[in-house]
Amino acid sequence: MIRVLVIGIGTGDPRQLTTEAVSAMNEVDLFLVANKGAARRDLAALRAELCRAVIAHDHYRVVEVPDPERDRAAGDYGSAVVDWHRARVRAYAAVITEHLGQAAEPTRTVGFLVWGDPAFYDSTIRVAQALQPGELRVVPGISSIQLLAARHCIVLNRIGGSVRLTTGRRLVREFDGTDTLVMLDGDLACQALVEEHPELEIFWGAQLGLPSESLVAGRLADVLPEIRRRRAELREQHGWVMDTYLLRTPE
Ligand SMILES: C[S@@+](CC[C@H](N)C(=O)[O-])C[C@H]1O[C@@H](n2cnc3c(N)ncnc32)[C@H](O)[C@@H]1O
């Protein structure tokens, strides 16, 4: 039997690994790591380092699985993502069979190390379910949005209030003044809100949990140039930027 552990690992700082995550990592025979090309090589290397730091034995393997290309030219974003997930499932299933075989006994454990928490904008749980393992377990991790709140010493919601979680792709279309957390925004979509909502505040963080962490907070209209400058600097130095932010209307 194959069992699958989907383990949230936080955002790269080993101190963010929970003791539950460490103990789950020690149960894994085969870690599958998506190889997403040059920009994410740092992150794949970080995962391997975390394994070396916390696993107490040496009979585990880490295998990089080339991530299939998503069809970015496809008109229908939703079905392009579904096709991409199917291709991922096929790639993982092939690697599992190659490394662990198909025998029912003994039970072998496959581990996925998920950046942040598997519950936020991550398809690993869906992929793991599609693999139809004999057992599936999810271990939560510290998400970049929790880290954003901690670094800025804020509560994400106002007292009894709502917070929307969305992507850069949907932000402008859906923004209605509700406090909003934004992930997966390659191009600071919030720029388009400045004119109509000059009063908005932003709490922004990039590379949270990593040595190059960068934070900016203030009135969106005032601090946007500084955020743009820091994003460009990080991209120049590391080849990639991962950032997230909270937008809210001042009380
Ligand atoms: C595919 S989602 C994965 C989110 C992840 N599961 C989590 O819990 O943080 C990737 C997005 O998460 C955010 N993100 C992930 N790691 C980050 C970090 N270290 N600093 C800032 N934002 C991060 C960015 O918005 C990035 O575009």
XYZ file of C-alpha atoms and ligand atoms in Angstrom:
278
model
C 0.000 0.000 0.000
C 1.102 3.567 -0.670
C 0.277 6.255 1.837
C 0.768 9.905 1.146
C 1.736 12.639 3.600
C 1.193 16.239 2.491
C 3.351 18.259 4.867
C 3.245 22.039 5.259
C 6.797 23.268 5.886
C 6.379 27.018 6.345
C 8.337 29.355 4.124
C 11.874 28.077 4.372
C 13.014 28.902 7.902
C 13.561 25.551 9.689
C 12.274 27.135 12.906
C 8.840 27.252 11.302
C 8.632 23.469 11.019
C 6.166 22.156 13.590
C 7.089 19.087 15.611
C 4.207 17.303 13.822
C 5.837 18.159 10.458
C 9.232 16.902 11.651
C 7.777 13.643 12.850
C 5.824 13.188 9.570
C 8.993 13.910 7.540
C 10.745 11.114 9.422
C 8.067 8.639 8.232
C 8.638 9.293 4.512
C 10.443 6.872 2.157
C 10.167 8.976 -0.985
C 9.822 12.764 -1.205
C 8.512 14.097 -4.487
C 9.547 17.652 -5.278
C 8.181 19.538 -8.264
C 10.988 20.944 -10.360
C 9.565 24.254 -11.577
C 12.620 25.531 -13.433
C 15.403 27.954 -12.632
C 13.404 30.550 -10.687
C 12.272 27.978 -8.126
C 15.540 26.057 -7.861
C 16.279 27.902 -4.610
C 13.062 26.582 -3.129
C 13.731 22.973 -4.177
C 17.210 23.265 -2.613
C 15.670 24.626 0.595
C 13.388 21.601 0.844
C 16.368 19.239 0.489
C 18.193 21.211 3.199
C 15.216 20.942 5.539
C 15.209 17.153 5.041
C 18.907 16.940 5.871
C 18.374 19.108 8.963
C 15.505 17.194 10.577
C 15.415 13.605 9.310
C 17.167 11.253 11.692
C 17.900 8.430 9.183
C 19.356 8.223 5.672
C 17.002 5.766 3.982
C 14.772 8.325 2.330
C 15.018 9.599 -1.217
C 14.230 13.007 -2.679
C 13.207 12.867 -6.324
C 12.624 15.962 -8.427
C 9.739 15.609 -10.840
C 9.810 18.031 -13.783
C 6.653 20.118 -13.551
C 4.573 19.873 -16.749
C 4.094 23.171 -18.606
C 0.754 24.899 -18.100
C -0.882 26.052 -21.324
C -0.757 29.820 -20.648
C -2.148 30.614 -24.102
C -5.354 28.620 -23.444
C -8.484 30.782 -23.451
C -10.108 28.946 -20.546
C -7.899 29.378 -17.446
C -9.902 26.823 -15.386
C -9.655 23.947 -17.850
C -5.973 24.725 -18.596
C -5.282 24.307 -14.858
C -7.294 21.046 -14.711
C -5.275 19.631 -17.657
C -2.072 20.748 -15.976
C -3.052 19.000 -12.705
C -3.841 15.790 -14.623
C -0.414 15.900 -16.273
C 1.156 16.380 -12.833
C -0.729 13.379 -11.407
C 0.493 11.189 -14.288
C 4.085 12.367 -13.754
C 3.962 11.665 -9.993
C 2.270 8.262 -10.441
C 5.019 7.216 -12.870
C 7.798 8.263 -10.459
C 6.132 6.463 -7.514
C 5.851 3.229 -9.499
C 9.451 3.560 -10.693
C 10.856 4.071 -7.180
C 8.495 2.099 -4.927
C 6.964 -0.476 -7.279
C 3.327 -1.548 -7.044
C 3.538 -4.218 -4.337
C 0.827 -4.037 -1.665
C 3.301 -4.805 1.154
C 5.158 -3.344 2.904
C 3.379 -0.003 3.147
C 5.560 2.713 1.649
C 5.202 6.411 2.366
C 5.350 9.195 -0.184
C 5.830 12.750 1.104
C 5.083 16.099 -0.477
C 6.666 19.104 1.218
C 4.337 22.015 0.652
C 5.502 25.605 0.851
C 3.600 27.442 3.607
C 0.333 25.682 4.360
C -1.262 23.195 1.937
C -4.686 24.845 2.412
C -3.813 28.082 0.594
C -3.461 28.248 -3.183
C -1.730 24.933 -3.503
C -2.864 21.964 -5.564
C -0.910 19.255 -3.727
C -3.899 17.962 -1.746
C -5.913 17.608 -4.973
C -2.999 15.881 -6.696
C -2.514 13.548 -3.705
C -6.213 12.626 -3.712
C -6.047 11.910 -7.445
C -3.202 9.450 -6.787
C -5.774 7.426 -4.785
C -3.409 6.374 -1.997
C -4.413 3.814 0.647
C -4.075 6.590 3.235
C -3.748 10.369 2.981
C -2.688 12.690 5.807
C -2.231 16.464 5.751
C 0.036 18.259 8.226
C -0.566 22.022 8.394
C 2.272 24.521 8.080
C 2.792 28.224 8.686
C 1.453 30.107 5.694
C 2.987 33.233 4.187
C -0.192 35.100 5.182
C 0.270 34.169 8.838
C 3.858 35.300 8.603
C 2.760 38.570 6.979
C 0.461 39.266 9.932
C 3.144 38.331 12.467
C 5.852 40.468 10.858
C 3.596 43.534 10.729
C 2.195 42.773 14.232
C -1.386 42.948 12.963
C -4.570 40.922 13.154
C -5.728 40.163 9.617
C -9.393 40.907 10.341
C -10.944 43.894 12.049
C -12.913 43.039 15.217
C -15.601 40.610 14.040
C -14.882 41.603 10.432
C -14.362 39.685 7.200
C -11.235 39.233 5.148
C -11.267 38.102 1.543
C -8.422 35.967 0.226
C -7.818 36.285 -3.492
C -5.255 36.403 -6.274
C -3.758 39.304 -8.214
C -5.684 38.043 -11.250
C -9.072 38.613 -9.553
C -8.324 41.533 -7.229
C -9.354 44.535 -9.316
C -12.459 42.901 -10.806
C -13.762 41.828 -7.388
C -12.579 44.565 -5.034
C -15.530 46.040 -3.121
C -13.777 47.641 -0.156
C -13.661 44.435 1.922
C -10.281 43.916 3.603
C -8.416 41.697 1.152
C -5.371 39.443 1.250
C -3.681 38.971 -2.083
C -1.442 36.097 -3.182
C -0.087 35.073 -6.570
C 0.232 38.618 -7.839
C 3.107 38.826 -10.289
C 2.509 42.447 -11.173
C 1.133 44.435 -8.182
C -2.462 44.473 -9.403
C -3.293 46.820 -6.485
C -1.784 49.684 -8.521
C -5.041 49.806 -10.455
C -6.998 50.542 -7.239
C -5.097 53.658 -6.178
C -7.125 56.156 -8.167
C -10.521 54.934 -7.024
C -9.448 54.065 -3.448
C -6.737 56.566 -2.486
C -7.336 55.917 1.218
C -6.346 52.211 1.104
C -3.603 50.921 3.408
C -1.259 48.130 2.408
C 0.741 45.689 4.536
C 3.181 44.082 2.114
C 5.812 41.360 2.581
C 8.150 39.579 0.198
C 10.409 36.534 0.680
C 8.834 36.199 4.143
C 10.810 33.865 6.373
C 13.905 33.998 4.159
C 17.062 36.037 4.810
C 16.041 38.492 2.061
C 12.651 39.201 3.696
C 11.294 42.675 2.901
C 8.379 44.555 4.524
C 6.541 47.776 3.700
C 3.383 49.231 5.266
C 1.528 52.490 4.718
C -0.954 54.329 2.529
C -1.001 52.469 -0.803
C -0.653 55.642 -2.885
C 2.398 56.714 -0.865
C 4.299 53.427 -0.571
C 3.712 51.854 -4.011
C 6.938 53.319 -5.490
C 8.929 51.862 -2.583
C 7.282 48.427 -3.018
C 8.017 48.500 -6.759
C 11.631 49.416 -6.035
C 12.047 46.557 -3.535
C 10.413 44.010 -5.851
C 12.771 44.999 -8.677
C 15.750 44.773 -6.307
C 14.770 41.280 -5.099
C 14.173 40.061 -8.644
C 17.558 41.407 -9.664
C 19.331 39.740 -6.718
C 17.523 36.375 -6.604
C 15.837 35.915 -9.971
C 12.384 35.656 -8.334
C 10.047 37.442 -5.926
C 7.233 35.987 -3.850
C 5.089 38.564 -2.141
C 1.730 38.850 -0.469
C -0.213 41.745 0.989
C -3.246 42.887 2.936
C -5.280 45.837 1.645
C -7.596 47.614 4.022
C -9.560 50.816 4.373
C -8.439 52.836 7.403
C -10.924 52.929 10.285
C 1.236 28.937 -4.902
S 0.927 30.071 -3.606
C 1.364 29.106 -2.245
C 0.963 29.686 -0.920
C 1.437 28.833 0.234
N 0.716 27.589 0.288
C 1.304 29.543 1.582
O 0.620 29.019 2.475
O 1.931 30.587 1.750
C 2.305 31.134 -3.828
C 1.999 32.532 -3.335
O 2.094 32.562 -1.923
C 2.674 33.757 -1.489
N 3.950 33.420 -0.829
C 4.468 32.203 -0.667
N 5.615 32.248 0.022
C 5.831 33.546 0.314
C 6.838 34.236 1.021
N 7.873 33.596 1.559
N 6.729 35.573 1.144
C 5.680 36.239 0.619
N 4.696 35.636 -0.065
C 4.764 34.304 -0.223
C 2.884 34.613 -2.728
O 1.736 35.405 -2.918
C 2.997 33.560 -3.815
O 2.629 34.099 -5.066
